[in-house]
PDB file of C-alpha atoms and ligand atoms in Angstrom:
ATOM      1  CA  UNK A  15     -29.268  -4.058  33.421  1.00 54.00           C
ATOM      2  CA  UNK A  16     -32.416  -4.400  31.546  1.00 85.00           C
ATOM      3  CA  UNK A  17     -33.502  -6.781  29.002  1.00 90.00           C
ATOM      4  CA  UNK A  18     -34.507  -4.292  26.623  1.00 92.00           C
ATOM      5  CA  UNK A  19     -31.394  -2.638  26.367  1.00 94.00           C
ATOM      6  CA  UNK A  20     -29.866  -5.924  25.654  1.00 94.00           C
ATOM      7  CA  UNK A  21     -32.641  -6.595  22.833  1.00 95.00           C
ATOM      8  CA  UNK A  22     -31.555  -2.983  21.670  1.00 95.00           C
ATOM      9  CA  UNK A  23     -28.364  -3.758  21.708  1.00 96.00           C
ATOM     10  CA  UNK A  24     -28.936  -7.282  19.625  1.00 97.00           C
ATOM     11  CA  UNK A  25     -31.433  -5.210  17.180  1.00 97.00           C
ATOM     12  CA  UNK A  26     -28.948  -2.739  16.641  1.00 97.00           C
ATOM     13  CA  UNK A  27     -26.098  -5.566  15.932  1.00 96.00           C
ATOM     14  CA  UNK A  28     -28.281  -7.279  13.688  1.00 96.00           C
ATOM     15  CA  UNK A  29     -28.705  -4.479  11.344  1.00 96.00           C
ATOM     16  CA  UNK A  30     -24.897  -3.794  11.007  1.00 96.00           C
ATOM     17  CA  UNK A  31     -24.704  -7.451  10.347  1.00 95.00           C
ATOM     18  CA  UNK A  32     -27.220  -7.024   7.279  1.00 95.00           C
ATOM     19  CA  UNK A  33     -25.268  -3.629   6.008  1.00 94.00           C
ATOM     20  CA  UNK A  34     -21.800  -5.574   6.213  1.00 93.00           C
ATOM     21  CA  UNK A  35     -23.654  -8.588   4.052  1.00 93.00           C
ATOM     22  CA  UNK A  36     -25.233  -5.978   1.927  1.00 93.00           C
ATOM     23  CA  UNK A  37     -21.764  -4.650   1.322  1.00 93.00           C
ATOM     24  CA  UNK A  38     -19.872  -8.417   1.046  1.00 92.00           C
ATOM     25  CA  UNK A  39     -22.778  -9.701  -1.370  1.00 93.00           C
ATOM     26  CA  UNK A  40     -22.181  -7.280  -4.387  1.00 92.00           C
ATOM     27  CA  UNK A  41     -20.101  -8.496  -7.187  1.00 93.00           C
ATOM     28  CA  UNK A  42     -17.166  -6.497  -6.337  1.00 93.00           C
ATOM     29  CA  UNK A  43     -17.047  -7.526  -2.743  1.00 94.00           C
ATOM     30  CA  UNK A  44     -17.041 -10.850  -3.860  1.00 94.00           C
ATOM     31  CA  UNK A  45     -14.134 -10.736  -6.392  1.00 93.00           C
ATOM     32  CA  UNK A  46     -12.382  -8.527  -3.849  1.00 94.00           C
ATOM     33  CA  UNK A  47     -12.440 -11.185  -1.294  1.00 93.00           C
ATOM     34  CA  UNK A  48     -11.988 -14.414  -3.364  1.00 93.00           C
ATOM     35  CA  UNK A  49      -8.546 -12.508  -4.616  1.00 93.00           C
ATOM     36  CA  UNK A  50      -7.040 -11.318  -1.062  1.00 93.00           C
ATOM     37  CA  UNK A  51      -8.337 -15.219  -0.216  1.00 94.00           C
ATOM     38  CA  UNK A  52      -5.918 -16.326  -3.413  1.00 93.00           C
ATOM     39  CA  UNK A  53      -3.330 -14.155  -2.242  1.00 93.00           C
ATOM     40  CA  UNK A  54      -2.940 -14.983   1.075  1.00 95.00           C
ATOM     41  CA  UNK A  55      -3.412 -18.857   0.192  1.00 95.00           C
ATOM     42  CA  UNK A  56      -0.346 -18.027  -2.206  1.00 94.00           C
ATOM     43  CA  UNK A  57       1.790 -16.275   0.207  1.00 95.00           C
ATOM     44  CA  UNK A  58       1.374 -19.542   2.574  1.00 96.00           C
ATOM     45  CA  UNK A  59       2.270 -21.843  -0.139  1.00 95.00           C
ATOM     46  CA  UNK A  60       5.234 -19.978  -0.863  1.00 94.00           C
ATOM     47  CA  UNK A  61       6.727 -19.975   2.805  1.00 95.00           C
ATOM     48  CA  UNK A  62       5.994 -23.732   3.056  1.00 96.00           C
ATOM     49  CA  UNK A  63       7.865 -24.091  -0.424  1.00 95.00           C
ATOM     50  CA  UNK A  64      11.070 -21.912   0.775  1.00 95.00           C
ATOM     51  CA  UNK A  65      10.950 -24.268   4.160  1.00 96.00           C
ATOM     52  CA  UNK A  66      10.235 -27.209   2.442  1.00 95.00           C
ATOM     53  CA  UNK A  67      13.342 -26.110  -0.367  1.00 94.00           C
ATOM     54  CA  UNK A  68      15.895 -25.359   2.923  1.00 95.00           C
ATOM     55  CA  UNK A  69      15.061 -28.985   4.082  1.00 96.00           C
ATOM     56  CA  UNK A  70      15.806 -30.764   0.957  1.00 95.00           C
ATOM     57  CA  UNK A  71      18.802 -29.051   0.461  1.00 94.00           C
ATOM     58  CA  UNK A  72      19.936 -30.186   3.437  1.00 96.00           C
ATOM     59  CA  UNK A  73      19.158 -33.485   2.838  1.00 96.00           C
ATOM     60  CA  UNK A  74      20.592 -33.604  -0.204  1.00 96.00           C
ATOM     61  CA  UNK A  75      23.537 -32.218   1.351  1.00 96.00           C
ATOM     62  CA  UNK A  76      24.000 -34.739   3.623  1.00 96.00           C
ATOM     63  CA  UNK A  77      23.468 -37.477   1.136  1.00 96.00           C
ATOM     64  CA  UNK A  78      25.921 -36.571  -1.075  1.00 96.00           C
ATOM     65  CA  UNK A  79      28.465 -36.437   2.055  1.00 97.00           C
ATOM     66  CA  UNK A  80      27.681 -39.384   2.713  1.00 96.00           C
ATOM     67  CA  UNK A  81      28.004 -40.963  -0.784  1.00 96.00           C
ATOM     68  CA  UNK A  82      31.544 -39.372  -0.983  1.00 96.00           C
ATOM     69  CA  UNK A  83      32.343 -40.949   1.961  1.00 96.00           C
ATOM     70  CA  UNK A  84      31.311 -44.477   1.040  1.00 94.00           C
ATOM     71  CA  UNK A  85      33.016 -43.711  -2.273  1.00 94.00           C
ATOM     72  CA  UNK A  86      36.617 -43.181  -0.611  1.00 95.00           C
ATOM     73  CA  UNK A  87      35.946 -46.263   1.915  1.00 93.00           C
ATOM     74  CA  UNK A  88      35.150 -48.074  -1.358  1.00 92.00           C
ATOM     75  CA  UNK A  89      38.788 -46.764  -3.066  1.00 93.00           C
ATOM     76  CA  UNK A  90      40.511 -47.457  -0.288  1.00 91.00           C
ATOM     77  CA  UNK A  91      39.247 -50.808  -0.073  1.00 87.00           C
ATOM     78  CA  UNK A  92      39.679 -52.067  -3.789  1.00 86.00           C
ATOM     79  CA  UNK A  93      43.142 -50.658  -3.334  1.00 88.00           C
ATOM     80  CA  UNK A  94      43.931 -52.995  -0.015  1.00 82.00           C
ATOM     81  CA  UNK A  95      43.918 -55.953  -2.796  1.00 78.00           C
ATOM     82  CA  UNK A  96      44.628 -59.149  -0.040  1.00 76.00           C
ATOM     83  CA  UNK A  97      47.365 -61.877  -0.858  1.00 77.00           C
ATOM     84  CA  UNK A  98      45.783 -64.467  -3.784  1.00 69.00           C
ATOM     85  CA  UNK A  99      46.803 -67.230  -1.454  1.00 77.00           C
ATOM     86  CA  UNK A 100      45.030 -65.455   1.600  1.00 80.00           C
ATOM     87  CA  UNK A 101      41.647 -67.072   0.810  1.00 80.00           C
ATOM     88  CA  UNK A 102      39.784 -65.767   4.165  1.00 82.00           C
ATOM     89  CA  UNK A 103      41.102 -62.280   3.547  1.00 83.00           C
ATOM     90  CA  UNK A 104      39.954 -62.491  -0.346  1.00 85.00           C
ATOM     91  CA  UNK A 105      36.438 -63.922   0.804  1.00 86.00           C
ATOM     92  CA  UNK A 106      36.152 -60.620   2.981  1.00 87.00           C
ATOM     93  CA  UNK A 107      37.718 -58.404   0.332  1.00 87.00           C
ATOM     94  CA  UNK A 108      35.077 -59.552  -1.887  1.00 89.00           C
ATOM     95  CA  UNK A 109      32.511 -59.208   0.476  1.00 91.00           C
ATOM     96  CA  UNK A 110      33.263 -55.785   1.855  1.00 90.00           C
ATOM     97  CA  UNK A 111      33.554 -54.111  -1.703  1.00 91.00           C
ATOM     98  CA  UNK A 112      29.964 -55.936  -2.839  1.00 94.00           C
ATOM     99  CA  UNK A 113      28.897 -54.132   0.288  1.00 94.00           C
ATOM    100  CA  UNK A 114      30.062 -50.664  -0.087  1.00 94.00           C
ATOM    101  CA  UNK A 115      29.036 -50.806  -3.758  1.00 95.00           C
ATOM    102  CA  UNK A 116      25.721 -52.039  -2.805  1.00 96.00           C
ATOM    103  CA  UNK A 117      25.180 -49.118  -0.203  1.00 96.00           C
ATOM    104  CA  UNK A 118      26.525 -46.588  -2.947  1.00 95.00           C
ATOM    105  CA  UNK A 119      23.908 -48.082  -5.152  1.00 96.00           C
ATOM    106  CA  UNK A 120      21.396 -47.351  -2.519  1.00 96.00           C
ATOM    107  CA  UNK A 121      22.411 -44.116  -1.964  1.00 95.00           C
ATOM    108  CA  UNK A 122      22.647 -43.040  -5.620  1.00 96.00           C
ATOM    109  CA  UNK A 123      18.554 -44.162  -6.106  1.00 96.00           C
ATOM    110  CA  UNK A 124      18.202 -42.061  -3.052  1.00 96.00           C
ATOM    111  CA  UNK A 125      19.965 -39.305  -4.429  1.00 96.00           C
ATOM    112  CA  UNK A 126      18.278 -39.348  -7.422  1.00 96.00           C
ATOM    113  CA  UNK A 127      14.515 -39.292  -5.591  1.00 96.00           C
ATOM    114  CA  UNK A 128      15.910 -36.138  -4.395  1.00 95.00           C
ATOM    115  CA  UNK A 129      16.753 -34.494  -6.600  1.00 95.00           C
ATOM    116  CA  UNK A 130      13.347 -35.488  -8.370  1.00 96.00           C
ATOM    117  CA  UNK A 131      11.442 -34.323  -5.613  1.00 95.00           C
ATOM    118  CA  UNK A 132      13.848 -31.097  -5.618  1.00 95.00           C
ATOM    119  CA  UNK A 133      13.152 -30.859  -9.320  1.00 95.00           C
ATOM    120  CA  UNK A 134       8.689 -31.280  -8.348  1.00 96.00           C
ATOM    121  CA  UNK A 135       9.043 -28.710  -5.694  1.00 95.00           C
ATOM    122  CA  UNK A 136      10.995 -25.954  -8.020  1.00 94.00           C
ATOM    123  CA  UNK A 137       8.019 -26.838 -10.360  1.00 95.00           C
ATOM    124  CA  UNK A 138       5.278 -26.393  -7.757  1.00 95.00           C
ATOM    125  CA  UNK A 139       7.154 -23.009  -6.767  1.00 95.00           C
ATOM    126  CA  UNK A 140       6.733 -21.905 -10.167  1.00 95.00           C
ATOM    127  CA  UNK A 141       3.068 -22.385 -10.056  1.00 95.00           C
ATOM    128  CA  UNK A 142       2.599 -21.258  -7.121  1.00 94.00           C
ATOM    129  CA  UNK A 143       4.461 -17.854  -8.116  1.00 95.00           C
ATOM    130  CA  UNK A 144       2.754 -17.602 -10.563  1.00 95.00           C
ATOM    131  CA  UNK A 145      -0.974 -17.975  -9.422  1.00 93.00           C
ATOM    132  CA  UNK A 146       0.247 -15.777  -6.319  1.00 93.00           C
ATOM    133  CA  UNK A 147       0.609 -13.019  -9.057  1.00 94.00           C
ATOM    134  CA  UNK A 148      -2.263 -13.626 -11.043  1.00 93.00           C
ATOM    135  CA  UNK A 149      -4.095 -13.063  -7.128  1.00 92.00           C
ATOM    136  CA  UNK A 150      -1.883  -9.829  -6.388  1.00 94.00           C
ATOM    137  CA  UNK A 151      -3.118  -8.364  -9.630  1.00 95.00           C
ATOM    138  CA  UNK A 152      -6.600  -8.971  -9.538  1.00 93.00           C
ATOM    139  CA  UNK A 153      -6.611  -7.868  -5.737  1.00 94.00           C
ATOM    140  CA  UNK A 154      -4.729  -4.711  -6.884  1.00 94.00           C
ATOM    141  CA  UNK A 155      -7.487  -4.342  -9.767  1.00 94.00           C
ATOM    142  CA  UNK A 156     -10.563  -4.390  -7.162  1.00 93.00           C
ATOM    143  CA  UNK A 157      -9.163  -2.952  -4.351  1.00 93.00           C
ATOM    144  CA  UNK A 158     -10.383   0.818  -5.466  1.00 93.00           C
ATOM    145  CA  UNK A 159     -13.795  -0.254  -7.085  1.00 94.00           C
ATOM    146  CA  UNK A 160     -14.498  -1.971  -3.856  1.00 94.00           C
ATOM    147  CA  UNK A 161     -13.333   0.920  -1.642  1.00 94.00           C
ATOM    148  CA  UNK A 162     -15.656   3.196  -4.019  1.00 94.00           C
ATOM    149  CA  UNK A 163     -18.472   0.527  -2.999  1.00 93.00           C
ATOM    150  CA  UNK A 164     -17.246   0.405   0.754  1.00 93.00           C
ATOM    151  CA  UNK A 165     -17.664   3.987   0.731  1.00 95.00           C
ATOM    152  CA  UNK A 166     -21.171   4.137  -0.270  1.00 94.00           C
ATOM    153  CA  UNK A 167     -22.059   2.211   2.800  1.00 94.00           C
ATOM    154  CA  UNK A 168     -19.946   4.475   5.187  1.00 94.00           C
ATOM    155  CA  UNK A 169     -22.388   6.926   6.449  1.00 96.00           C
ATOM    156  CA  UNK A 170     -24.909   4.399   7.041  1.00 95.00           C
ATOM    157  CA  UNK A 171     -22.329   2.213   8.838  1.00 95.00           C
ATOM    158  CA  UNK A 172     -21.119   5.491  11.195  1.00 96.00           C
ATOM    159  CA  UNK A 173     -24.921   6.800  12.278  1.00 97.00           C
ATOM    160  CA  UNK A 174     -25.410   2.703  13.151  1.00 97.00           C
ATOM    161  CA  UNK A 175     -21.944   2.252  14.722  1.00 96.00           C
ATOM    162  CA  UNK A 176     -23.023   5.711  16.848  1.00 97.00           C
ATOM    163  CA  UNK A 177     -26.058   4.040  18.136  1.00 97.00           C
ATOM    164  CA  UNK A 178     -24.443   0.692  18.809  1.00 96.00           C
ATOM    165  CA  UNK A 179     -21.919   2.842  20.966  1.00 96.00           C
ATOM    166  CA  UNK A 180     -25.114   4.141  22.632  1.00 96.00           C
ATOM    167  CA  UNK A 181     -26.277   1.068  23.318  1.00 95.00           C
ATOM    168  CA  UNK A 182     -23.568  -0.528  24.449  1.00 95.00           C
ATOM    169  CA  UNK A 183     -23.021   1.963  27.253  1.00 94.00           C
ATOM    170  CA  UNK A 184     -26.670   0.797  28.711  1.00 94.00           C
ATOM    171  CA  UNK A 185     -25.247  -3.229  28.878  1.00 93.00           C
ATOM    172  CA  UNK A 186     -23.322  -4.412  31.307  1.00 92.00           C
ATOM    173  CA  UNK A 187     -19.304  -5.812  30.228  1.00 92.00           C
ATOM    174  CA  UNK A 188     -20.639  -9.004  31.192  1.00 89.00           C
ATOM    175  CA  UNK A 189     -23.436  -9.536  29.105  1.00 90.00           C
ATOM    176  CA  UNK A 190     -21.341  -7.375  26.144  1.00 93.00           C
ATOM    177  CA  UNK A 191     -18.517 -10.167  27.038  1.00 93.00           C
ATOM    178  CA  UNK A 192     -20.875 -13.288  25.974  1.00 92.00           C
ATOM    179  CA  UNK A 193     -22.894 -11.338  23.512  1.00 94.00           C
ATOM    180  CA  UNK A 194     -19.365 -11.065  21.621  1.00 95.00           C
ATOM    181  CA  UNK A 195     -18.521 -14.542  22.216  1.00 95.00           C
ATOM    182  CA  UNK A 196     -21.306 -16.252  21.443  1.00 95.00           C
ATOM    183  CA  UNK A 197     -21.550 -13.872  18.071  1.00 94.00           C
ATOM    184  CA  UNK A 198     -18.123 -14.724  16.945  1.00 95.00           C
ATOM    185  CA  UNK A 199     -18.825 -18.500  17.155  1.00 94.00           C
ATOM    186  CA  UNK A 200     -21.945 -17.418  15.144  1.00 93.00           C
ATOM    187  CA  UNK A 201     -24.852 -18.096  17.648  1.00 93.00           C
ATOM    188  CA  UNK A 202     -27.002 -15.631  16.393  1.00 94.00           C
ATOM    189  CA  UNK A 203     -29.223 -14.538  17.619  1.00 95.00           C
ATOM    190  CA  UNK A 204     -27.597 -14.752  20.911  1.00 96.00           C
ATOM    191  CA  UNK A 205     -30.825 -13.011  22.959  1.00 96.00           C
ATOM    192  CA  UNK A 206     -33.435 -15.545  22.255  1.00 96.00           C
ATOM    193  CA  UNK A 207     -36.548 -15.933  23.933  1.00 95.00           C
ATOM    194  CA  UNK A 208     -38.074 -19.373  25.110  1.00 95.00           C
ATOM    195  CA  UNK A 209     -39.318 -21.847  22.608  1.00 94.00           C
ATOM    196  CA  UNK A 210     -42.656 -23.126  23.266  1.00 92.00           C
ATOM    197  CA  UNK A 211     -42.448 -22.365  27.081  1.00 90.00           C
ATOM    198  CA  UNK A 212     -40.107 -24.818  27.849  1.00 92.00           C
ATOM    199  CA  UNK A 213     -37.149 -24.947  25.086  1.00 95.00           C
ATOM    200  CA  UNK A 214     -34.002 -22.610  24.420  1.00 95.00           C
ATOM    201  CA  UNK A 215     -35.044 -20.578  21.184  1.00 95.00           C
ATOM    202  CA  UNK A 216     -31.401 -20.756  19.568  1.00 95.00           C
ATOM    203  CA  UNK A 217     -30.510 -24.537  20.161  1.00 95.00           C
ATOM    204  CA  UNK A 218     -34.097 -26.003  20.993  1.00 95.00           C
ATOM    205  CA  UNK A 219     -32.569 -28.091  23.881  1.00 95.00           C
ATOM    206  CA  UNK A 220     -35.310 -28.828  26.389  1.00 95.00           C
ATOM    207  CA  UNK A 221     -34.416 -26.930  29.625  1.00 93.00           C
ATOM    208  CA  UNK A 222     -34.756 -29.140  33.243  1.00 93.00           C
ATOM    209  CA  UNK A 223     -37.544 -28.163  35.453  1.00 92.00           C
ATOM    210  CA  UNK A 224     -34.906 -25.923  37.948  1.00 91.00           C
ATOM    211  CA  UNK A 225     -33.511 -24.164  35.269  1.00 90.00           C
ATOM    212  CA  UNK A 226     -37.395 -23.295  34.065  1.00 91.00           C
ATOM    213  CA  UNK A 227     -37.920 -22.144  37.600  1.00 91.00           C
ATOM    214  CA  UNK A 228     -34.901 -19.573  38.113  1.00 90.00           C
ATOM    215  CA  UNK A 229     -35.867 -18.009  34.881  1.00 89.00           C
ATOM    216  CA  UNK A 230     -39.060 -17.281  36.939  1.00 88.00           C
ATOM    217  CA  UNK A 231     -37.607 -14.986  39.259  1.00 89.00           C
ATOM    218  CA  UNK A 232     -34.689 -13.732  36.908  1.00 89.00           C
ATOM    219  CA  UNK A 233     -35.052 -11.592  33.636  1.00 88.00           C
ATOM    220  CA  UNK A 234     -32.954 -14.056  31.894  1.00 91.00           C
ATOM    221  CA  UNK A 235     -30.668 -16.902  32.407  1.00 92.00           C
ATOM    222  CA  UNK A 236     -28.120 -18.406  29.921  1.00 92.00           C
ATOM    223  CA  UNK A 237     -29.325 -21.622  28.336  1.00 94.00           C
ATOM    224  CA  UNK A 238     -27.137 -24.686  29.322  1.00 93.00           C
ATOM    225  CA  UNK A 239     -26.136 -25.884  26.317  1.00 94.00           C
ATOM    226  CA  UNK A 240     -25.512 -23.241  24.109  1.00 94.00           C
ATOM    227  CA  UNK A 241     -25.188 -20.589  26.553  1.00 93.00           C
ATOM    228  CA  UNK A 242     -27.356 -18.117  24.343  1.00 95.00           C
ATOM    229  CA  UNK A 243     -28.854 -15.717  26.534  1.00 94.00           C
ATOM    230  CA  UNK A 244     -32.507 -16.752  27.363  1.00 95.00           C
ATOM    231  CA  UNK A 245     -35.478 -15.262  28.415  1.00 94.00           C
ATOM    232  CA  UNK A 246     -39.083 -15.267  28.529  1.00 90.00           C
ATOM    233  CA  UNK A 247     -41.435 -14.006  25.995  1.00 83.00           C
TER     234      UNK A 247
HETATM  235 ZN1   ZN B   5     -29.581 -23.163  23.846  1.00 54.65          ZN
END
């Protein structure tokens, strides 16, 4: 594979790049993307919310069962009234009722938190709703302005994406492999040439002597700390 059609290849993926910036940098573009962004933050929220919700109840749920349950140990233990002249059994009476109306206390203040935080969340919902269709309407309202503006970069988009086809037939999968890589974790350029005869031209690490010395007898080598494709001017 040739370096050249590689550089072609880069050139022609560059230029794509600047059309699809063109295209995302006009006013439209923008308010079409900030909206879908709104709307899909929305749509998140509101899943957590309806998890979040199920939990709660659930909670709550279980809180309450368990308050009704103190509540009957409590009856049944202010009915079991002991002997006045058992003075043990009345110290424990005493004692177990302080208890269970001590851990109904308890459990009421938790209930209540609850049902507060139930109360926050239905609020937050609400919001949330709300902004999510604040976001669907606005996205609805630029959606065919910004196709009309999408449109006007089509035909320049197709002849490039025809020649990027081109090109890509005269790489190798391997290189077209890392090229894509490297581009999606935005190391661009990802073809760069040496830096001042001894650096990578992307990262500016300084390369080590061997690695210098196989990029004498190869066309290009990838650079060992960014792995951006390297090669000599
Ligand atoms: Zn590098």
């Amino acid at each position: 594979m040739e370096l050249s059609a590689m550089l072609e290849y880069q050139k022609l993926d560059k230029e794509m790049m600047a059309l699809e910036n063109e295209l995302m940098q006009s006013p439209i573009a923008r308010e079409y993307a900030t909206s879908k962004h709104a709307l899909a933050v929305a749509q998140d929220q509101v899943i957590k919310q309806n998890r979040d919700a199920g939990d709660m109840v659930k909670q709550m749920e279980g809180l309450i069962a368990e308050y009704d349950a103190l509540e009957k140990e409590l009856k049944e233990a202010e009915s079991a009234v002991p002997d006045v002249a058992d003075v043990n059994g009345a110290d424990f009476f005493i004692r177990n009722v302080q208890k269970l109306i001590s851990q109904l206390k308890n459990l009421a203040s938790e209930i209540g938190k609850m049902s507060a935080k139930i109360v926050e969340l239905n609020q937050n919902h609400a919001a949330t709703m709300a902004a999510g269709k604040e976001a669907k309407k606005k996205f609805t309202q630029c959606k065919e302005p910004y196709d009309v503006e999408k449109e006007k970069y089509r035909p320049a988009a197709a002849a490039l994406q025809q020649k990027i086809a081109a090109a890509e037939k005269n790489c190798s999968e391997d290189f077209l492999n890392v090229y894509k890589r490297l581009r999606k974790m935005k190391k661009f350029p990802v073809i760069v040439p040496l830096a001042n005869g001894r650096s990578c031209g992307g990262c500016y690490m300084e390369l080590a002597w061997d690695t210098l010395v196989t990029l004498d007898s190869k066309p290009f080598i990838e650079c060992p700390s960014c792995g951006r494709i390297l090669y000599k001017d």
